[in-house]
Short mmCIF file of C-alpha atoms and ligand atoms in Angstrom, two decimals:
data_model
loop_
_atom_site.label_atom_id
_atom_site.label_comp_id
_atom_site.label_asym_id
_atom_site.label_seq_id
_atom_site.Cartn_x
_atom_site.Cartn_y
_atom_site.Cartn_z
CA MET A 15 31.99 -15.27 75.55
CA ARG A 16 30.42 -11.86 75.40
CA ASP A 17 30.66 -9.96 78.38
CA ASP A 18 27.07 -8.92 79.29
CA PRO A 19 26.46 -5.77 78.59
CA ILE A 20 26.13 -2.58 80.24
CA VAL A 21 23.16 -0.65 80.31
CA LEU A 22 23.26 3.26 81.68
CA GLY A 23 19.90 4.04 83.39
CA ILE A 24 18.77 7.38 84.14
CA GLU A 25 16.16 8.30 86.83
CA THR A 26 14.00 11.27 87.11
CA SER A 27 10.06 11.28 87.34
CA CYS A 28 9.89 12.67 91.14
CA ASP A 29 12.68 14.73 93.39
CA GLU A 30 16.38 11.85 92.33
CA THR A 31 18.41 12.67 89.83
CA GLY A 32 19.72 8.71 89.77
CA VAL A 33 22.03 7.23 86.62
CA GLY A 34 23.43 3.44 87.53
CA ILE A 35 25.55 1.26 85.58
CA VAL A 36 24.12 -3.09 85.38
CA GLN A 37 26.48 -4.91 83.97
CA GLY A 38 24.10 -8.28 83.29
CA THR A 39 22.12 -8.68 86.90
CA THR A 40 25.02 -7.03 88.16
CA LEU A 41 25.82 -3.92 89.98
CA LEU A 42 28.72 -1.42 89.16
CA ALA A 43 27.67 1.77 89.80
CA ASP A 44 24.60 3.62 92.12
CA ALA A 45 25.71 7.30 91.81
CA VAL A 46 21.81 9.75 93.41
CA ALA A 47 21.98 13.18 93.76
CA SER A 48 18.09 14.21 95.79
CA SER A 49 16.91 17.53 95.32
CA VAL A 50 13.87 16.10 99.37
CA ASP A 51 16.70 19.19 101.63
CA GLU A 52 15.42 22.10 98.50
CA HIS A 53 11.50 20.52 98.71
CA ALA A 54 11.75 19.88 102.76
CA ARG A 55 10.06 23.78 103.70
CA PHE A 56 7.07 23.28 101.13
CA GLY A 57 6.12 19.50 102.97
CA GLY A 58 6.01 18.28 99.69
CA VAL A 59 8.18 18.03 95.76
CA VAL A 60 8.24 21.26 93.59
CA PRO A 61 7.83 19.55 90.91
CA GLU A 62 9.61 23.33 88.74
CA VAL A 63 12.48 22.75 91.39
CA ALA A 64 12.94 19.39 91.53
CA SER A 65 13.27 19.99 87.83
CA ARG A 66 15.74 22.52 87.52
CA ALA A 67 18.06 20.18 89.74
CA HIS A 68 17.75 17.65 87.69
CA ILE A 69 19.99 19.95 85.53
CA ASP A 70 22.61 21.30 87.79
CA ALA A 71 22.80 17.26 88.49
CA MET A 72 22.31 15.63 85.05
CA VAL A 73 25.88 15.43 83.64
CA PRO A 74 27.40 15.56 87.73
CA THR A 75 25.49 12.69 88.49
CA ILE A 76 26.36 11.29 85.07
CA GLU A 77 30.38 11.51 85.23
CA ARG A 78 30.57 10.29 89.29
CA ALA A 79 28.47 7.06 88.10
CA CYS A 80 31.35 6.58 85.00
CA VAL A 81 34.43 6.91 87.70
CA ASP A 82 32.63 4.84 90.07
CA ALA A 83 31.70 1.77 87.58
CA GLY A 84 35.20 2.14 86.66
CA ILE A 85 33.74 2.39 82.55
CA GLY A 86 34.41 5.19 80.04
CA LEU A 87 30.54 7.15 78.40
CA ARG A 88 31.40 4.31 75.10
CA ASP A 89 32.35 1.71 77.37
CA VAL A 90 28.33 1.49 77.38
CA ASP A 91 25.85 -0.47 75.43
CA ALA A 92 22.53 1.22 75.66
CA ILE A 93 20.66 3.45 77.19
CA ALA A 94 17.40 2.99 79.81
CA VAL A 95 15.74 5.68 80.46
CA THR A 96 12.59 7.01 83.21
CA ALA A 97 9.30 7.25 80.50
CA GLY A 98 6.78 8.13 83.33
CA PRO A 99 5.02 7.65 85.07
CA GLY A 100 5.96 10.92 87.25
CA LEU A 101 6.48 14.33 86.90
CA ALA A 102 6.17 15.79 83.42
CA GLY A 103 8.32 18.44 83.97
CA ALA A 104 11.46 16.10 86.02
CA LEU A 105 10.81 12.82 83.63
CA LEU A 106 11.66 15.42 80.39
CA VAL A 107 15.31 16.01 81.06
CA GLY A 108 16.16 12.72 81.70
CA VAL A 109 14.31 12.20 78.70
CA ALA A 110 15.75 14.48 77.22
CA SER A 111 19.51 13.84 78.61
CA ALA A 112 18.48 10.20 77.09
CA LYS A 113 17.95 10.14 74.23
CA ALA A 114 20.98 13.12 74.03
CA LEU A 115 23.13 10.46 74.62
CA SER A 116 21.93 7.42 72.56
CA VAL A 117 22.45 9.91 69.86
CA GLY A 118 25.94 10.71 70.34
CA LEU A 119 26.67 7.16 71.53
CA GLY A 120 24.58 5.26 68.75
CA VAL A 121 23.85 2.79 70.62
CA PRO A 122 19.77 1.48 72.05
CA ILE A 123 17.67 3.35 74.46
CA TYR A 124 14.62 1.44 76.12
CA GLY A 125 11.52 4.23 77.35
CA VAL A 126 11.74 2.63 80.51
CA ASN A 127 8.07 2.75 83.77
CA HIS A 128 9.26 3.49 86.56
CA LEU A 129 7.03 1.30 88.47
CA GLY A 130 8.50 -2.08 86.39
CA ALA A 131 12.00 -1.14 87.39
CA HIS A 132 10.98 -1.04 91.21
CA VAL A 133 10.42 -4.93 90.80
CA VAL A 134 13.37 -5.64 88.56
CA VAL A 135 16.01 -4.53 90.70
CA ASP A 136 15.77 -6.75 92.49
CA GLU A 137 17.88 -9.04 90.68
CA LEU A 138 20.70 -7.37 91.54
CA GLU A 139 20.65 -7.37 94.92
CA HIS A 140 18.74 -11.64 94.95
CA GLY A 141 19.78 -12.68 90.91
CA VAL A 142 17.36 -13.43 88.16
CA LEU A 143 13.82 -12.99 88.89
CA PRO A 144 11.08 -16.15 88.18
CA GLU A 145 9.35 -16.55 85.16
CA ALA A 146 6.76 -14.97 86.75
CA VAL A 147 6.26 -13.10 90.30
CA ILE A 148 3.61 -11.00 91.98
CA GLY A 149 4.99 -6.78 92.69
CA LEU A 150 4.30 -4.75 95.47
CA LEU A 151 4.46 -1.60 94.34
CA VAL A 152 4.80 1.32 97.50
CA SER A 153 6.19 4.70 96.56
CA GLY A 154 5.37 8.42 97.56
CA GLY A 155 3.08 7.90 94.60
CA HIS A 156 1.97 5.25 93.85
CA SER A 157 0.24 1.30 95.31
CA SER A 158 -0.09 -1.11 92.84
CA LEU A 159 -0.42 -4.53 92.99
CA VAL A 160 0.99 -5.69 89.62
CA GLN A 161 1.71 -9.37 88.26
CA LEU A 162 5.35 -9.12 85.62
CA THR A 163 5.78 -12.32 83.39
CA THR A 164 8.35 -12.44 80.70
CA GLU A 165 4.69 -11.67 78.92
CA GLY A 166 5.30 -8.54 80.66
CA MET A 167 3.67 -5.93 83.54
CA HIS A 168 -0.27 -6.37 84.48
CA ALA A 169 -2.16 -4.11 87.17
CA MET A 170 -3.88 -6.79 89.30
CA GLY A 171 -5.35 -3.52 91.18
CA ALA A 172 -4.16 0.38 92.99
CA THR A 173 -4.74 2.34 95.24
CA LEU A 174 -8.49 4.67 94.22
CA ASP A 175 -6.69 7.71 96.34
CA ASP A 176 -3.24 8.18 97.99
CA ALA A 177 -0.13 6.24 98.24
CA ALA A 178 0.57 4.31 101.24
CA GLY A 179 4.37 6.62 101.20
CA GLU A 180 1.86 9.84 100.57
CA ALA A 181 -0.42 8.35 103.70
CA PHE A 182 2.42 8.70 105.34
CA ASP A 183 4.05 12.23 104.52
CA LYS A 184 0.66 13.19 105.57
CA VAL A 185 0.08 11.42 108.48
CA ALA A 186 4.08 12.28 109.44
CA ARG A 187 3.03 15.86 108.95
CA LEU A 188 -0.53 15.96 111.45
CA LEU A 189 1.88 14.50 113.84
CA GLY A 190 4.41 17.17 113.27
CA LEU A 191 7.16 15.65 112.36
CA PRO A 192 9.55 16.98 109.24
CA PHE A 193 9.16 15.09 105.52
CA PRO A 194 9.04 12.69 104.04
CA GLY A 195 8.20 11.82 106.94
CA GLY A 196 8.12 8.19 105.70
CA PRO A 197 10.97 6.50 107.21
CA TRP A 198 10.15 9.19 110.49
CA ILE A 199 7.68 7.75 111.68
CA ASP A 200 9.06 4.10 110.45
CA ARG A 201 11.15 4.88 113.31
CA THR A 202 8.81 6.95 116.15
CA ALA A 203 7.06 4.25 115.71
CA ALA A 204 9.42 2.10 117.29
CA ASP A 205 8.59 2.84 120.78
CA GLY A 206 5.47 2.35 120.17
CA ASP A 207 2.70 0.48 120.51
CA ARG A 208 1.12 -0.19 117.33
CA GLN A 209 -2.38 -2.14 119.01
CA ALA A 210 -2.37 1.33 120.74
CA ILE A 211 -5.27 2.41 118.56
CA ASP A 212 -7.11 0.02 115.67
CA PHE A 213 -7.06 2.72 112.54
CA PRO A 214 -9.31 1.72 109.44
CA ARG A 215 -8.02 -1.14 106.91
CA GLY A 216 -8.33 0.57 103.72
CA LEU A 217 -11.32 -1.18 101.15
CA SER A 218 -10.08 -4.97 103.31
CA GLY A 219 -13.60 -5.81 104.44
CA ASP A 220 -14.63 -5.81 100.61
CA ARG A 221 -12.72 -8.33 98.86
CA VAL A 222 -15.13 -9.20 96.49
CA ARG A 223 -15.61 -5.46 94.79
CA TYR A 224 -12.37 -5.16 95.92
CA PRO A 225 -9.92 -8.08 95.59
CA TYR A 226 -6.64 -5.25 95.36
CA ASP A 227 -7.29 -2.30 95.90
CA PHE A 228 -6.50 -0.38 98.34
CA SER A 229 -7.37 2.99 99.89
CA PHE A 230 -5.36 5.02 102.23
CA SER A 231 -7.31 8.22 102.81
CA GLY A 232 -9.58 6.66 105.23
CA VAL A 233 -6.78 6.19 108.41
CA LYS A 234 -4.97 9.62 107.12
CA THR A 235 -8.91 10.96 108.18
CA ALA A 236 -9.02 8.54 110.90
CA VAL A 237 -5.14 9.85 112.28
CA ALA A 238 -6.16 13.46 111.37
CA ARG A 239 -9.76 13.13 113.55
CA TRP A 240 -8.45 10.77 116.02
CA LEU A 241 -4.97 13.75 117.07
CA GLU A 242 -8.61 16.37 117.05
CA ALA A 243 -10.21 14.45 120.09
CA HIS A 244 -6.71 13.99 121.85
CA PRO A 245 -5.82 17.34 121.66
CA ASP A 246 -3.19 17.32 124.76
CA ASP A 247 0.13 15.51 124.58
CA PRO A 248 -0.74 12.85 122.36
CA PRO A 249 0.79 10.37 122.22
CA VAL A 250 3.37 10.56 119.34
CA ALA A 251 4.70 7.33 119.19
CA ASP A 252 1.74 5.55 119.02
CA VAL A 253 -0.44 7.41 116.68
CA ALA A 254 2.61 5.88 114.63
CA ALA A 255 2.83 2.72 115.22
CA SER A 256 -0.97 1.86 115.19
CA PHE A 257 -0.84 4.36 111.51
CA GLN A 258 1.73 1.95 111.01
CA GLU A 259 0.03 -0.87 111.21
CA ALA A 260 -2.97 0.17 109.35
CA VAL A 261 -1.15 0.71 106.89
CA VAL A 262 1.42 -2.49 105.77
CA ASP A 263 -1.50 -4.59 107.28
CA VAL A 264 -3.71 -4.27 104.21
CA LEU A 265 -0.18 -4.01 101.91
CA THR A 266 0.92 -7.29 103.11
CA ALA A 267 -2.39 -9.18 103.78
CA LYS A 268 -3.43 -8.37 100.22
CA ALA A 269 -0.15 -9.25 98.32
CA ILE A 270 -0.02 -12.41 99.42
CA ALA A 271 -3.82 -12.96 98.77
CA ALA A 272 -2.59 -11.66 94.99
CA CYS A 273 -0.09 -14.83 95.83
CA GLN A 274 -2.36 -17.25 96.49
CA ASP A 275 -5.09 -16.84 93.88
CA THR A 276 -2.38 -16.14 91.55
CA GLY A 277 -0.85 -18.96 92.71
CA ILE A 278 2.64 -17.49 92.12
CA ASP A 279 4.67 -18.07 94.73
CA VAL A 280 7.25 -16.13 94.51
CA LEU A 281 6.76 -11.54 95.91
CA VAL A 282 8.92 -8.87 95.17
CA ILE A 283 7.88 -5.81 97.39
CA GLY A 284 10.21 -2.42 96.13
CA GLY A 285 9.30 1.13 96.07
CA GLY A 286 10.04 3.73 99.07
CA VAL A 287 7.78 2.39 101.46
CA ALA A 288 9.59 -1.35 100.81
CA ALA A 289 11.99 0.41 103.06
CA ASN A 290 9.83 0.05 106.07
CA SER A 291 10.89 -1.94 108.76
CA ARG A 292 6.92 -2.63 109.89
CA LEU A 293 5.93 -3.38 106.40
CA ARG A 294 9.23 -5.66 105.60
CA ALA A 295 8.97 -7.82 108.96
CA LEU A 296 5.23 -8.04 108.35
CA ALA A 297 5.74 -9.56 105.44
CA LYS A 298 7.98 -12.21 106.12
CA GLU A 299 5.97 -12.66 108.63
CA ARG A 300 2.73 -13.56 106.44
CA ALA A 301 5.38 -15.05 103.65
CA ASP A 302 6.65 -17.45 105.65
CA ALA A 303 3.05 -19.00 106.55
CA ALA A 304 1.28 -19.10 103.07
CA GLY A 305 3.98 -20.56 101.78
CA VAL A 306 5.20 -17.92 99.70
CA ARG A 307 9.36 -17.11 98.88
CA LEU A 308 10.09 -12.74 99.32
CA ARG A 309 11.96 -10.57 97.63
CA ILE A 310 12.35 -7.24 99.03
CA PRO A 311 15.76 -5.01 97.49
CA ARG A 312 17.72 -3.51 99.75
CA PRO A 313 16.44 0.17 101.65
CA GLY A 314 19.41 2.04 99.56
CA LEU A 315 17.46 0.04 95.77
CA CYS A 316 13.80 0.96 96.98
CA THR A 317 13.60 4.83 96.63
CA ASP A 318 14.18 6.03 93.66
CA ASN A 319 17.57 4.90 92.23
CA GLY A 320 19.25 5.21 89.15
CA ALA A 321 20.05 1.43 88.53
CA MET A 322 17.41 0.51 88.63
CA VAL A 323 16.31 1.70 85.63
CA ALA A 324 19.36 -0.08 83.94
CA ALA A 325 18.22 -3.13 85.64
CA PHE A 326 15.41 -3.28 84.24
CA GLY A 327 17.59 -1.58 80.92
CA SER A 328 19.91 -4.41 80.95
CA ARG A 329 16.57 -7.71 81.32
CA LEU A 330 14.77 -6.27 78.12
CA VAL A 331 17.73 -6.49 76.51
CA ARG A 332 18.98 -9.69 78.24
CA ASP A 333 15.10 -10.88 76.41
CA GLY A 334 15.47 -9.86 73.18
CA VAL A 335 12.97 -7.08 73.46
CA PRO A 336 13.05 -3.81 70.51
CA SER A 337 14.08 -0.95 72.14
CA SER A 338 12.39 2.67 71.67
CA GLY A 339 12.08 4.08 68.83
CA LEU A 340 13.44 8.10 69.62
CA ASP A 341 10.63 9.68 69.12
CA PHE A 342 9.16 8.30 72.47
CA PRO A 343 7.44 10.41 74.69
CA ALA A 344 7.73 11.75 78.59
CA ARG A 345 4.31 10.45 79.97
CA SER A 346 3.34 11.46 83.64
CA VAL A 347 0.35 9.30 83.65
CA LEU A 348 1.74 6.05 82.54
CA ALA A 349 -0.17 2.37 83.16
CA VAL A 350 1.24 -0.50 84.25
CA GLU A 351 1.64 -2.15 80.80
CA ARG A 352 3.50 0.16 79.35
CA ALA A 353 7.03 -1.70 80.39
CA VAL A 354 8.23 -0.16 77.33
CA VAL A 355 7.97 3.14 75.81
CA ASP A 356 7.58 3.31 72.06
CA GLU A 357 5.09 5.61 70.41
CA ALA A 358 4.47 2.51 67.54
CA ARG A 359 4.55 -0.56 70.40
CA PRO A 360 1.48 -1.27 72.66
CA SER A 361 3.68 -3.61 75.00
CA TRP A 362 5.81 -5.10 75.77
CA HIS A 363 7.19 -7.72 73.69
CA SER A 364 4.63 -7.05 70.69
CA THR A 365 6.63 -4.75 67.79
O1 KG4 B 402 10.48 5.35 95.57
P1 KG4 B 402 10.06 6.64 95.90
O2 KG4 B 402 11.70 7.04 96.67
O3 KG4 B 402 9.48 7.28 95.49
C1 KG4 B 402 7.69 7.52 94.70
O4 KG4 B 402 8.19 7.35 93.69
O5 KG4 B 402 7.52 8.29 95.46
O6 KG4 B 402 9.26 7.14 96.82
C2 KG4 B 402 9.78 8.47 98.26
C3 KG4 B 402 8.17 7.16 99.72
C4 KG4 B 402 8.14 8.30 100.33
O7 KG4 B 402 7.34 8.46 100.52
C5 KG4 B 402 8.34 8.76 101.86
O8 KG4 B 402 7.98 9.06 103.13
C6 KG4 B 402 8.26 7.06 101.49
O9 KG4 B 402 8.44 6.23 100.54
N1 KG4 B 402 9.58 6.06 102.38
C7 KG4 B 402 8.95 5.65 104.01
C8 KG4 B 402 10.02 5.42 104.50
N2 KG4 B 402 11.27 6.14 103.25
C9 KG4 B 402 11.02 6.31 102.19
N3 KG4 B 402 8.07 4.77 104.24
C10 KG4 B 402 7.68 4.22 105.07
N4 KG4 B 402 8.53 3.78 105.61
C11 KG4 B 402 10.12 4.14 105.55
N5 KG4 B 402 11.47 3.58 105.83
ZN1 ZN B 403 9.36 5.75 92.87
#
């Protein structure tokens, strides 16, 4: 029997230059170079700085991935690259590099949707996904609920304002914690009382109008107002724990509701915020209670990386999905439905 094809994936949508190599659902290499330290003093990712860092890191990261996988570039059977959504200049570096590799090696290329890759990456950890799953994608740039089936991806809901990770980062800043704030809130909250302050649960009161949408700017503002009202020596751990609880309560409640409403009993959580320990614990508790099977990749595969892009490419190869034409663009805004980016093809399986 022929071995599964080897897929090399490139990720440059934000501040991580990721190059992953996957064979079937086996991870061979996951090389990541991050420019996060260069952005820390600005309190957020600076697009131009990120783009330049991708250019510097691209070739060394490709070389490192090949060494780690014990392969040469000639062994690669297909290329996958994040075509969007993300920072335009950053995406262009990855897309241009991937096209060069595709032409140079004479192998097909898949321009893929970053959000889908955050779900499919779980195949590297827990094996091939079932025919239909609900995906909760929570990162610095996105918060979405999607349905992923063998036919493609469908958006069920998304944030109306801040992404979950963005709210974590902004609240961390209010609390004087470093950037990116999510992991700091997570750690700080471990010593706090999550019931100390009853912060608002955005959009959870209107299940009819907003069954699967999110809003996190309200809770962020509530934290700011609370801190203004308690200027002297605020209990940082309690604020962090209570804020974190408000966010993960809504995320998990809506994700489980999506499973129950659709009858789909597998929930995959991906994106940087899926590394959050309280999100993981509460999701497990609620999934068990609802009879939903929960799949969350290990934290290193939740934050941006090239392995997730390679995993998505590998699945598309396995499903026989046609590759992208070489003229596909980098798209900073990209609907969830556009799993594979190809100018001539609006969705996953249509040709
Ligand atoms: O998926 P990702 O690496 O990049 C984007 O596509 O945005 O997600 C980064 C986000 C940041 O906002 C970061 O603060 C958040 O994920 N994050 C966390 C944790 N680890 C990373 N948020 C909460 N708890 C964590 N442990
Ligand atoms: Zn991401």
